[in-house]
Structures are given as structure tokens and as C-alpha cells.
Short mmCIF file of C-alpha atoms in Angstrom, two decimals:
data_model
loop_
_atom_site.label_atom_id
_atom_site.label_comp_id
_atom_site.label_asym_id
_atom_site.label_seq_id
_atom_site.Cartn_x
_atom_site.Cartn_y
_atom_site.Cartn_z
CA MET A 1 -45.66 27.53 48.84
CA THR A 2 -47.28 29.93 51.01
CA LEU A 3 -45.31 30.56 54.14
CA ALA A 4 -45.71 33.76 56.41
CA ASP A 5 -42.67 35.36 57.95
CA PRO A 6 -41.42 33.86 60.98
CA ALA A 7 -41.50 37.15 62.86
CA THR A 8 -45.20 36.48 62.97
CA GLY A 9 -44.88 34.04 65.60
CA SER A 10 -47.60 31.81 64.29
CA ALA A 11 -47.20 27.96 64.37
CA ASP A 12 -46.31 27.35 60.55
CA THR A 13 -43.92 30.37 60.28
CA ALA A 14 -40.82 28.55 61.93
CA ARG A 15 -40.84 26.12 59.26
CA LYS A 16 -38.10 27.59 56.21
CA ILE A 17 -37.94 27.14 52.93
CA TRP A 18 -34.35 24.52 52.22
CA ALA A 19 -32.36 25.16 49.10
CA HIS A 20 -28.77 24.50 47.82
CA SER A 21 -26.81 27.13 46.45
CA GLY A 22 -25.49 27.02 42.89
CA ASP A 23 -23.52 29.94 43.47
CA SER A 24 -21.93 31.12 46.32
CA HIS A 25 -18.17 32.44 47.07
CA VAL A 26 -15.24 31.45 49.35
CA MET A 27 -13.13 34.24 50.81
CA GLU A 28 -9.54 33.13 50.59
CA PRO A 29 -7.05 33.44 53.67
CA ASP A 30 -4.90 36.75 52.75
CA ASP A 31 -1.74 34.58 53.12
CA LEU A 32 -2.46 31.89 50.98
CA TRP A 33 -0.02 32.17 48.32
CA THR A 34 2.66 33.86 50.29
CA SER A 35 2.53 31.04 53.06
CA ARG A 36 2.56 27.76 50.47
CA LEU A 37 4.89 29.25 47.53
CA PRO A 38 8.35 30.15 47.12
CA LYS A 39 8.83 34.06 47.15
CA ARG A 40 9.68 34.15 43.35
CA LEU A 41 6.46 32.60 42.58
CA ALA A 42 4.51 33.94 45.38
CA GLU A 43 5.09 37.91 44.87
CA ARG A 44 3.72 37.28 41.33
CA ALA A 45 0.74 35.44 42.81
CA PRO A 46 -2.72 37.73 42.73
CA ARG A 47 -3.02 40.18 45.10
CA THR A 48 -4.92 43.45 45.88
CA GLU A 49 -3.72 46.78 47.62
CA ARG A 50 -6.48 49.38 48.60
CA GLY A 51 -6.44 52.84 47.93
CA ASP A 52 -8.78 55.76 48.92
CA LYS A 53 -10.47 55.27 45.74
CA TYR A 54 -9.63 52.24 43.95
CA GLU A 55 -8.50 48.63 44.86
CA ILE A 56 -5.46 47.75 42.54
CA VAL A 57 -5.47 43.98 41.87
CA TYR A 58 -1.87 42.37 40.81
CA VAL A 59 -1.61 39.58 38.56
CA ASP A 60 1.77 38.41 37.34
CA GLY A 61 2.90 42.00 36.59
CA GLU A 62 -0.49 43.14 34.90
CA GLN A 63 -2.31 45.70 37.12
CA ILE A 64 -6.15 46.00 37.13
CA ASP A 65 -7.86 48.86 38.90
CA ARG A 66 -11.10 48.63 40.48
CA GLN A 67 -13.12 51.33 42.12
CA LEU A 68 -14.06 50.51 45.96
CA ASN A 69 -17.18 50.55 47.42
CA ASP A 70 -16.67 50.88 50.72
CA PHE A 71 -20.31 50.10 51.68
CA MET A 72 -19.67 46.50 50.62
CA ASP A 73 -17.19 45.53 53.38
CA ALA A 74 -19.94 46.77 56.06
CA MET A 75 -22.89 44.58 54.44
CA ARG A 76 -20.31 41.11 55.02
CA PRO A 77 -22.35 38.28 56.60
CA PRO A 78 -20.35 37.05 59.69
CA GLY A 79 -19.29 34.31 58.35
CA PHE A 80 -17.64 35.58 55.48
CA LYS A 81 -14.08 34.27 56.43
CA ASP A 82 -14.97 31.90 58.88
CA VAL A 83 -16.53 28.53 58.27
CA THR A 84 -17.48 27.66 61.43
CA ILE A 85 -19.94 30.88 61.86
CA ARG A 86 -20.60 30.44 58.23
CA LEU A 87 -22.56 27.22 58.76
CA GLN A 88 -24.32 29.41 61.47
CA ASP A 89 -25.30 32.06 58.71
CA LEU A 90 -26.64 29.04 56.41
CA ASP A 91 -28.69 27.62 58.86
CA GLN A 92 -29.96 31.07 59.64
CA GLU A 93 -30.64 31.69 55.85
CA GLY A 94 -31.84 28.39 55.27
CA VAL A 95 -29.30 27.09 52.79
CA TRP A 96 -28.06 23.36 52.89
CA CYS A 97 -25.44 23.29 50.69
CA GLN A 98 -23.42 25.65 48.51
CA LEU A 99 -21.39 25.25 45.42
CA ALA A 100 -18.65 28.38 46.38
CA PHE A 101 -16.57 29.73 43.78
CA PRO A 102 -13.52 31.26 44.31
CA SER A 103 -12.85 35.07 45.11
CA SER A 104 -9.12 36.14 44.51
CA GLY A 105 -8.73 32.68 42.82
CA PHE A 106 -10.60 34.34 40.09
CA TRP A 107 -7.73 36.24 39.04
CA THR A 108 -5.49 32.92 38.22
CA VAL A 109 -7.04 32.60 34.98
CA ASN A 110 -5.09 35.71 33.78
CA ILE A 111 -1.71 34.12 34.36
CA ALA A 112 0.13 33.55 30.84
CA ASP A 113 3.12 31.59 32.76
CA PRO A 114 2.65 27.82 32.68
CA GLU A 115 5.01 27.45 35.84
CA LEU A 116 3.20 30.32 37.65
CA ALA A 117 -0.02 29.13 36.56
CA ARG A 118 0.57 25.37 37.76
CA ALA A 119 1.90 26.50 41.00
CA VAL A 120 -0.93 29.26 41.97
CA VAL A 121 -3.80 26.98 41.15
CA ARG A 122 -2.26 23.49 42.97
CA ALA A 123 -2.19 25.85 46.25
CA TRP A 124 -5.55 27.14 45.71
CA ASN A 125 -6.75 23.85 45.32
CA GLU A 126 -4.76 22.32 48.47
CA TRP A 127 -5.97 25.06 50.71
CA ALA A 128 -9.77 24.21 49.17
CA ALA A 129 -9.56 20.78 49.78
CA ASP A 130 -7.34 20.20 53.28
CA ASP A 131 -8.17 23.59 54.77
CA PHE A 132 -11.60 24.53 53.55
CA MET A 133 -13.51 21.45 52.63
CA ALA A 134 -11.94 18.89 55.09
CA SER A 135 -13.78 20.73 58.20
CA GLN A 136 -17.18 20.36 56.66
CA ASP A 137 -19.39 19.00 54.01
CA ARG A 138 -22.05 21.38 53.15
CA ILE A 139 -19.82 23.91 50.88
CA PHE A 140 -17.84 22.44 48.41
CA THR A 141 -15.57 24.48 45.77
CA PRO A 142 -15.15 23.66 42.67
CA ALA A 143 -11.33 23.10 41.61
CA ILE A 144 -9.13 25.84 39.68
CA VAL A 145 -7.26 24.65 36.30
CA PRO A 146 -4.28 26.29 34.95
CA LEU A 147 -5.24 27.61 31.54
CA ALA A 148 -1.70 28.56 30.35
CA ASP A 149 -1.25 25.09 29.17
CA ILE A 150 -3.69 22.37 28.03
CA GLY A 151 -1.74 19.48 29.35
CA ASP A 152 -1.42 21.17 32.80
CA ALA A 153 -5.22 21.86 32.80
CA VAL A 154 -6.21 18.11 31.94
CA ALA A 155 -3.40 16.98 34.97
CA GLU A 156 -5.20 19.63 37.35
CA VAL A 157 -8.52 17.84 36.59
CA GLU A 158 -7.24 14.13 37.19
CA TRP A 159 -5.83 15.52 40.49
CA ALA A 160 -8.84 17.52 41.58
CA ALA A 161 -11.07 14.17 40.81
CA GLU A 162 -8.98 12.07 42.99
CA HIS A 163 -9.45 14.74 45.84
CA GLY A 164 -13.00 14.96 45.28
CA PHE A 165 -13.58 17.93 43.86
CA GLN A 166 -17.10 17.88 41.84
CA ALA A 167 -16.77 20.52 39.48
CA ILE A 168 -13.98 22.90 38.04
CA PHE A 169 -13.94 26.47 37.74
CA LEU A 170 -13.65 28.15 34.19
CA PRO A 171 -14.15 31.90 33.27
CA THR A 172 -16.72 33.01 30.97
CA SER A 173 -14.12 35.67 28.98
CA VAL A 174 -11.20 34.12 27.22
CA PRO A 175 -8.65 35.36 24.37
CA ASP A 176 -10.06 35.11 20.99
CA ASP A 177 -7.47 32.50 20.29
CA LYS A 178 -8.12 30.34 23.32
CA ALA A 179 -12.16 30.73 22.51
CA TRP A 180 -14.28 28.01 24.34
CA GLY A 181 -15.14 26.47 20.81
CA LEU A 182 -11.62 25.59 19.56
CA ASP A 183 -10.39 22.16 19.32
CA LEU A 184 -7.48 22.92 21.71
CA TRP A 185 -9.77 22.45 24.25
CA GLU A 186 -10.61 18.96 23.41
CA PRO A 187 -8.42 17.20 25.86
CA LEU A 188 -10.12 19.16 28.70
CA TRP A 189 -13.83 18.49 27.94
CA ALA A 190 -12.57 14.24 27.40
CA ALA A 191 -10.70 14.70 30.85
CA THR A 192 -13.86 16.39 32.77
CA GLU A 193 -16.10 14.03 31.25
CA ALA A 194 -14.21 10.84 32.56
CA ALA A 195 -14.04 12.44 35.95
CA GLY A 196 -17.64 12.94 35.98
CA MET A 197 -17.31 16.39 36.80
CA VAL A 198 -19.11 19.62 35.93
CA LEU A 199 -18.01 22.48 34.14
CA ALA A 200 -18.77 25.85 36.32
CA TYR A 201 -18.16 28.37 34.50
CA HIS A 202 -19.14 32.18 36.28
CA ILE A 203 -19.71 35.31 34.84
CA GLY A 204 -17.84 38.25 35.12
CA THR A 205 -14.71 36.22 35.02
CA GLY A 206 -11.32 36.57 32.78
CA ARG A 207 -11.47 40.11 32.05
CA ASN A 208 -12.08 43.79 33.49
CA ASN A 209 -16.01 44.03 33.21
CA VAL A 210 -15.85 47.54 33.04
CA VAL A 211 -16.52 48.40 29.44
CA TYR A 212 -18.37 50.77 29.27
CA ARG A 213 -18.61 54.40 31.01
CA GLY A 214 -21.35 56.67 29.70
CA PRO A 215 -24.88 57.28 31.17
CA GLY A 216 -25.91 54.36 33.25
CA GLY A 217 -22.81 52.79 33.41
CA ALA A 218 -23.11 50.75 36.66
CA ILE A 219 -26.44 48.99 35.09
CA VAL A 220 -24.74 48.38 31.39
CA ASN A 221 -21.44 47.03 32.94
CA TYR A 222 -23.65 44.76 35.26
CA MET A 223 -25.49 43.44 32.27
CA GLU A 224 -22.53 43.23 30.30
CA THR A 225 -20.89 40.38 32.51
CA THR A 226 -23.88 38.43 31.35
CA TYR A 227 -23.21 38.14 27.79
CA PRO A 228 -20.06 36.33 27.93
CA GLY A 229 -21.83 33.27 29.47
CA MET A 230 -24.26 33.07 26.72
CA ARG A 231 -21.40 32.99 24.09
CA VAL A 232 -19.77 30.15 26.51
CA VAL A 233 -23.12 28.24 25.92
CA SER A 234 -23.40 28.98 22.09
CA HIS A 235 -19.54 27.83 21.53
CA LEU A 236 -19.59 24.78 23.03
CA VAL A 237 -23.16 23.94 21.57
CA ALA A 238 -21.84 24.96 17.87
CA SER A 239 -18.38 23.40 17.84
CA GLY A 240 -19.97 20.37 18.49
CA ALA A 241 -18.25 19.74 21.91
CA LEU A 242 -20.96 18.98 24.13
CA ASP A 243 -22.55 16.53 21.39
CA ARG A 244 -19.35 14.75 21.45
CA HIS A 245 -19.12 14.37 25.03
CA PRO A 246 -22.67 13.96 25.50
CA SER A 247 -22.21 13.00 29.80
CA LEU A 248 -20.49 16.34 30.26
CA LYS A 249 -22.75 18.84 31.91
CA LEU A 250 -22.22 22.61 32.06
CA LEU A 251 -23.31 25.25 34.47
CA ILE A 252 -23.32 28.98 33.70
CA ALA A 253 -23.56 30.58 37.58
CA GLU A 254 -25.00 34.02 38.28
CA GLY A 255 -26.38 34.62 35.01
CA GLY A 256 -29.96 34.30 35.21
CA ALA A 257 -31.53 31.08 33.78
CA GLY A 258 -34.57 32.93 31.39
CA TRP A 259 -32.48 33.15 28.61
CA VAL A 260 -31.39 29.67 27.84
CA PRO A 261 -34.39 28.84 26.34
CA ALA A 262 -34.38 31.70 23.96
CA LEU A 263 -30.96 31.08 23.23
CA GLY A 264 -31.97 27.51 22.19
CA ASP A 265 -34.60 28.62 19.62
CA ARG A 266 -31.92 31.47 18.23
CA LEU A 267 -29.31 28.49 17.72
CA ASP A 268 -31.83 26.24 16.33
CA GLU A 269 -33.29 28.92 13.69
CA ALA A 270 -29.56 29.15 12.65
CA TYR A 271 -29.15 25.56 12.67
CA ARG A 272 -31.91 24.60 10.45
CA GLN A 273 -31.87 28.04 8.31
CA HIS A 274 -28.66 27.96 7.49
CA GLY A 275 -27.70 24.56 7.29
CA MET A 276 -26.02 25.02 4.27
CA PHE A 277 -23.05 27.25 6.41
CA VAL A 278 -23.16 24.51 9.46
CA ARG A 279 -19.77 22.84 10.53
CA PRO A 280 -19.77 20.45 12.14
CA ARG A 281 -22.92 18.81 11.91
CA LEU A 282 -24.82 17.91 15.14
CA SER A 283 -26.53 14.80 16.19
CA ARG A 284 -29.11 16.91 18.20
CA LEU A 285 -30.52 20.05 17.80
CA PRO A 286 -28.88 22.77 19.77
CA SER A 287 -31.78 23.39 21.90
CA GLU A 288 -31.71 19.57 22.83
CA ILE A 289 -28.01 19.74 23.61
CA MET A 290 -28.66 22.43 25.93
CA ARG A 291 -32.21 20.74 27.67
CA GLN A 292 -29.91 17.44 28.34
CA GLN A 293 -26.34 19.63 29.31
CA VAL A 294 -26.63 23.09 29.86
CA TYR A 295 -27.50 24.32 33.54
CA ALA A 296 -27.91 28.00 34.82
CA SER A 297 -28.09 29.60 38.56
CA PHE A 298 -29.79 32.62 39.28
CA GLN A 299 -30.41 34.69 42.20
CA HIS A 300 -33.39 37.25 42.13
CA ASP A 301 -35.11 36.54 38.51
CA VAL A 302 -38.61 36.00 38.57
CA SER A 303 -38.57 34.99 34.79
CA ALA A 304 -35.97 32.31 35.69
CA VAL A 305 -38.99 30.60 37.58
CA GLN A 306 -41.72 31.67 34.97
CA VAL A 307 -40.03 30.00 31.83
CA ILE A 308 -39.92 26.53 33.41
CA GLU A 309 -43.76 25.77 32.74
CA GLY A 310 -44.18 27.26 29.54
CA THR A 311 -40.87 25.87 27.97
CA GLN A 312 -40.03 22.89 29.81
CA TYR A 313 -36.29 24.03 30.59
CA TYR A 314 -35.63 21.98 34.08
CA ASN A 315 -32.06 23.10 34.61
CA VAL A 316 -32.59 25.72 36.80
CA MET A 317 -31.08 26.18 40.13
CA TRP A 318 -31.09 29.02 42.55
CA GLY A 319 -28.46 30.53 44.25
CA ASP A 320 -27.64 33.07 46.95
CA ASP A 321 -24.20 34.71 46.24
CA TYR A 322 -23.04 34.45 49.58
CA PRO A 323 -21.09 36.83 50.69
CA HIS A 324 -21.45 39.02 47.72
CA LEU A 325 -23.19 42.48 47.67
CA GLU A 326 -25.83 40.93 44.91
CA GLY A 327 -26.90 38.06 47.34
CA THR A 328 -29.59 37.57 49.66
CA TYR A 329 -28.01 37.20 52.81
CA GLY A 330 -30.29 38.68 55.61
CA HIS A 331 -33.33 38.41 53.31
CA THR A 332 -32.97 34.45 51.53
CA GLN A 333 -35.96 33.51 52.98
CA GLN A 334 -38.17 36.69 52.09
CA THR A 335 -36.74 36.03 48.70
CA LEU A 336 -37.68 32.65 48.50
CA ARG A 337 -41.28 33.38 49.26
CA GLN A 338 -41.62 36.04 47.17
CA LEU A 339 -40.09 33.96 44.03
CA PHE A 340 -41.89 30.43 44.55
CA ASP A 341 -45.14 31.65 46.76
CA THR A 342 -47.38 30.62 44.04
CA VAL A 343 -45.34 28.31 42.27
CA ASP A 344 -45.89 24.16 41.76
CA PRO A 345 -44.29 22.53 44.20
CA ARG A 346 -42.57 20.26 42.11
CA ILE A 347 -40.92 23.37 40.19
CA VAL A 348 -39.88 24.45 43.74
CA GLU A 349 -38.48 21.30 44.45
CA ARG A 350 -36.51 21.12 41.07
CA VAL A 351 -34.90 24.41 41.13
CA LEU A 352 -34.29 24.95 45.02
CA ARG A 353 -32.81 21.29 45.29
CA GLY A 354 -33.43 18.65 42.69
CA THR A 355 -31.14 20.25 40.10
CA PHE A 356 -28.17 20.70 42.34
CA GLU A 357 -28.96 17.19 43.69
CA GLU A 358 -28.48 15.97 39.96
CA LEU A 359 -25.09 17.76 39.60
CA PHE A 360 -23.78 17.27 42.82
CA THR A 361 -23.54 14.89 45.51
CA VAL A 362 -24.64 16.12 48.98
CA PRO A 363 -24.64 15.33 52.42
CA PRO A 364 -28.34 14.11 54.30
CA MET A 365 -30.11 16.36 55.36
CA SER A 366 -30.32 16.79 59.36
CA ASP A 367 -33.61 15.32 60.64
CA ASP A 368 -34.93 18.90 62.25
CA LYS A 369 -34.40 20.54 58.97
CA ARG A 370 -36.18 17.44 57.01
CA GLU A 371 -38.98 17.90 58.90
CA SER A 372 -39.60 21.47 58.43
CA LEU A 373 -39.08 20.94 54.67
CA SER A 374 -41.83 18.10 55.02
CA ALA A 375 -44.02 20.50 56.72
CA ALA A 376 -43.57 23.00 54.16
CA GLY A 377 -44.50 20.97 51.33
CA ASP A 378 -47.39 20.03 53.25
CA ALA A 379 -48.43 23.12 53.59
CA ALA A 380 -47.99 24.04 49.75
CA ASP A 381 -49.98 21.21 48.94
CA ARG A 382 -52.82 22.29 50.84
CA ARG A 383 -52.97 26.00 49.35
#
């Protein structure tokens, strides 16, 4: 899809490539929990304090130190905490809808006390439904569920479905005794499938991601965040969880997508060549389960687009990671053109809009944007 830069001023350049984002984030208000919970619970809810070098995250008595990156604050998009301005940012960047994961809400999964987990999660979900999503329909969040008690998790899924949520957020990393392939999660899978909701995992969640401090540590630790997403898929496929719930959809956000077909090949090999050790038996090959039920989002990965035609793995969607540093704000159109300039228009449509709309219900695009999209497609067809 060849579109020139709008800065050139030519007749065709004002037409944007419009996309949905399968990986964005909300920035919660600082008083989200203190304004909604009694003091004895609010003081144990997730909060952060900033020092000279570290940001300290407190979660129910635990302390997690994170090194500060001051320049990140300077690079926040204008609408990172104001939804009205955020919608203007989206129009500028060419993003129609966003699945917006939590920010401070990520830390709720570290709460082990069931009472606190229930209260903190419900306060977050009520804020997301009543304050954030009620004011507009283009940006929607997954619901958070309390993981300290499986019954509470199931109850929150049912509440979330009644209040219009389309997905639930889950962390990629959990303690070994709560690994995602264990049968203890079966009620959660059944409830989520019955509600028609998506299991939305975000990489880098559930634990401290600094696992190595040697040479190249910044790059290594960034890469380390992606591996747990692969483990989630491996566990839910090999354990039979997805096979038992064929309508259940699984999204791994921000971890790239090129690895999914390769992982499917590897799991198939294990299933075939080591069949005498395989328990449980599956009704489909692992790769078939993945092609039917596993989705992945990426931001900048060229390989995520390249593998689609060769492997026929189409469950790929793009994400802008707004408002995070790794995201595309300020250069979204440039990034999309670099990724999709020579790509089959059918794949462009699938990755930028079709996959997202297969998982989520979205509002109709406004007429002026749809005209721009149509004109862009016509230009691609003429190349």
C-alpha cells in the first residue's frame, strides 16, 4: 500500500492508513483506589513513589524497585491521561479503536489476599466501565480478575460480561503452583468461553522483569519479557485447555507474532515424536489449535507481517502501545507505511483491522475516515 508522506502536500497524501490497535494502555487516575476503597484496603492497593533513581511500587506490603527513565515522562503523548485529547491523538495517528490494557492495574495480579484482590479489582473495573469507557466507544479495556481465589475470578468474569467488557486481562507469569496449564483454572476457562470474552495476556506482567544485569542487560531483559507469553500458549495448548474450549480465544499482546507458527511446529513435533509420553491426547494438532484460537499483536516487527503469507497464520494484529515509550505515537503513519508498503492489500486489511474485528465489536468508522480508507485501498490496488 504505497502512500506518500502527508507533509509533501500532494493530492493523495492526506489519506491515512487506518488501523485498530490490539495493544494500548490506560493511565489510571492517581486516586483510583484511595477514592473508592476504605482506608484499610486503599493503603494496601498498588501505589508508586518516585525517588531520585528508582520508582518504588508497593503492592500489599511488597516492594518492587524499578529504575526511572526520566525521558519517558517527556515523551508522553498529550492525551495520555485525558481521554478527550487522547481521541484527538488517535485521529492524528490514524488509529480508530484500541484495546487498552491497565498500567498500575497490572500490579493487582500480585495480590495474594482474596479480600483485597476482590476490592481492588472491582474498583478498577468500575472505574474502567463507568468513567473511562462510558465517555466514548473507541477505546475499551479488558477487565481485571482477582487471581487469589478462582471463585472470585469466575464471579468477576460474569460481572464484567454483564457490564460490557469484551476481554479479561491475565499476566503471562504466575507462580509454578498456579501455572496456566493446571486444572485449577478450568472454571475460569469455562466462564470466559461462556461469556464470549477473550483471554488477553500482556507480556512482562506478573513478575519483576529484570532477570539479568550483565553486558547487554537492557536488551536481554526486554527479550525476557516475551518468553512467558510463549509459555502461556504452550501450557494452554499442551494441557488441553484450549482443545476442551474450542470457542475460547487467546491473545498475547506486545510479544510479536512471527514466533507463533514456529512454536506450533515445535509443539507438533513433540506431540508426534514423543506421543508415548503425551497426556492428555488432543483432538487436533497443537498447530491447528493455535491457528484457530491463538492471536498475537506486534508493533514494529517486519517478520510478523512476512510470515503470514508463507505460513498461512492470519491471527496477527498490529498495536500502537500508546502511550508507552516503545509505541508508535508521533510516527504511526510512517511505521505503517514501512511495514505495509509492499504487502498484499488483503493482508494489510487483516492485520490492521480484520483480526481485531474478529475478536472485538467496534463502532462504525466515521464517513470521512472510511472514505480515506477506501481511497487508500484503491491506491494499493493500482500499484
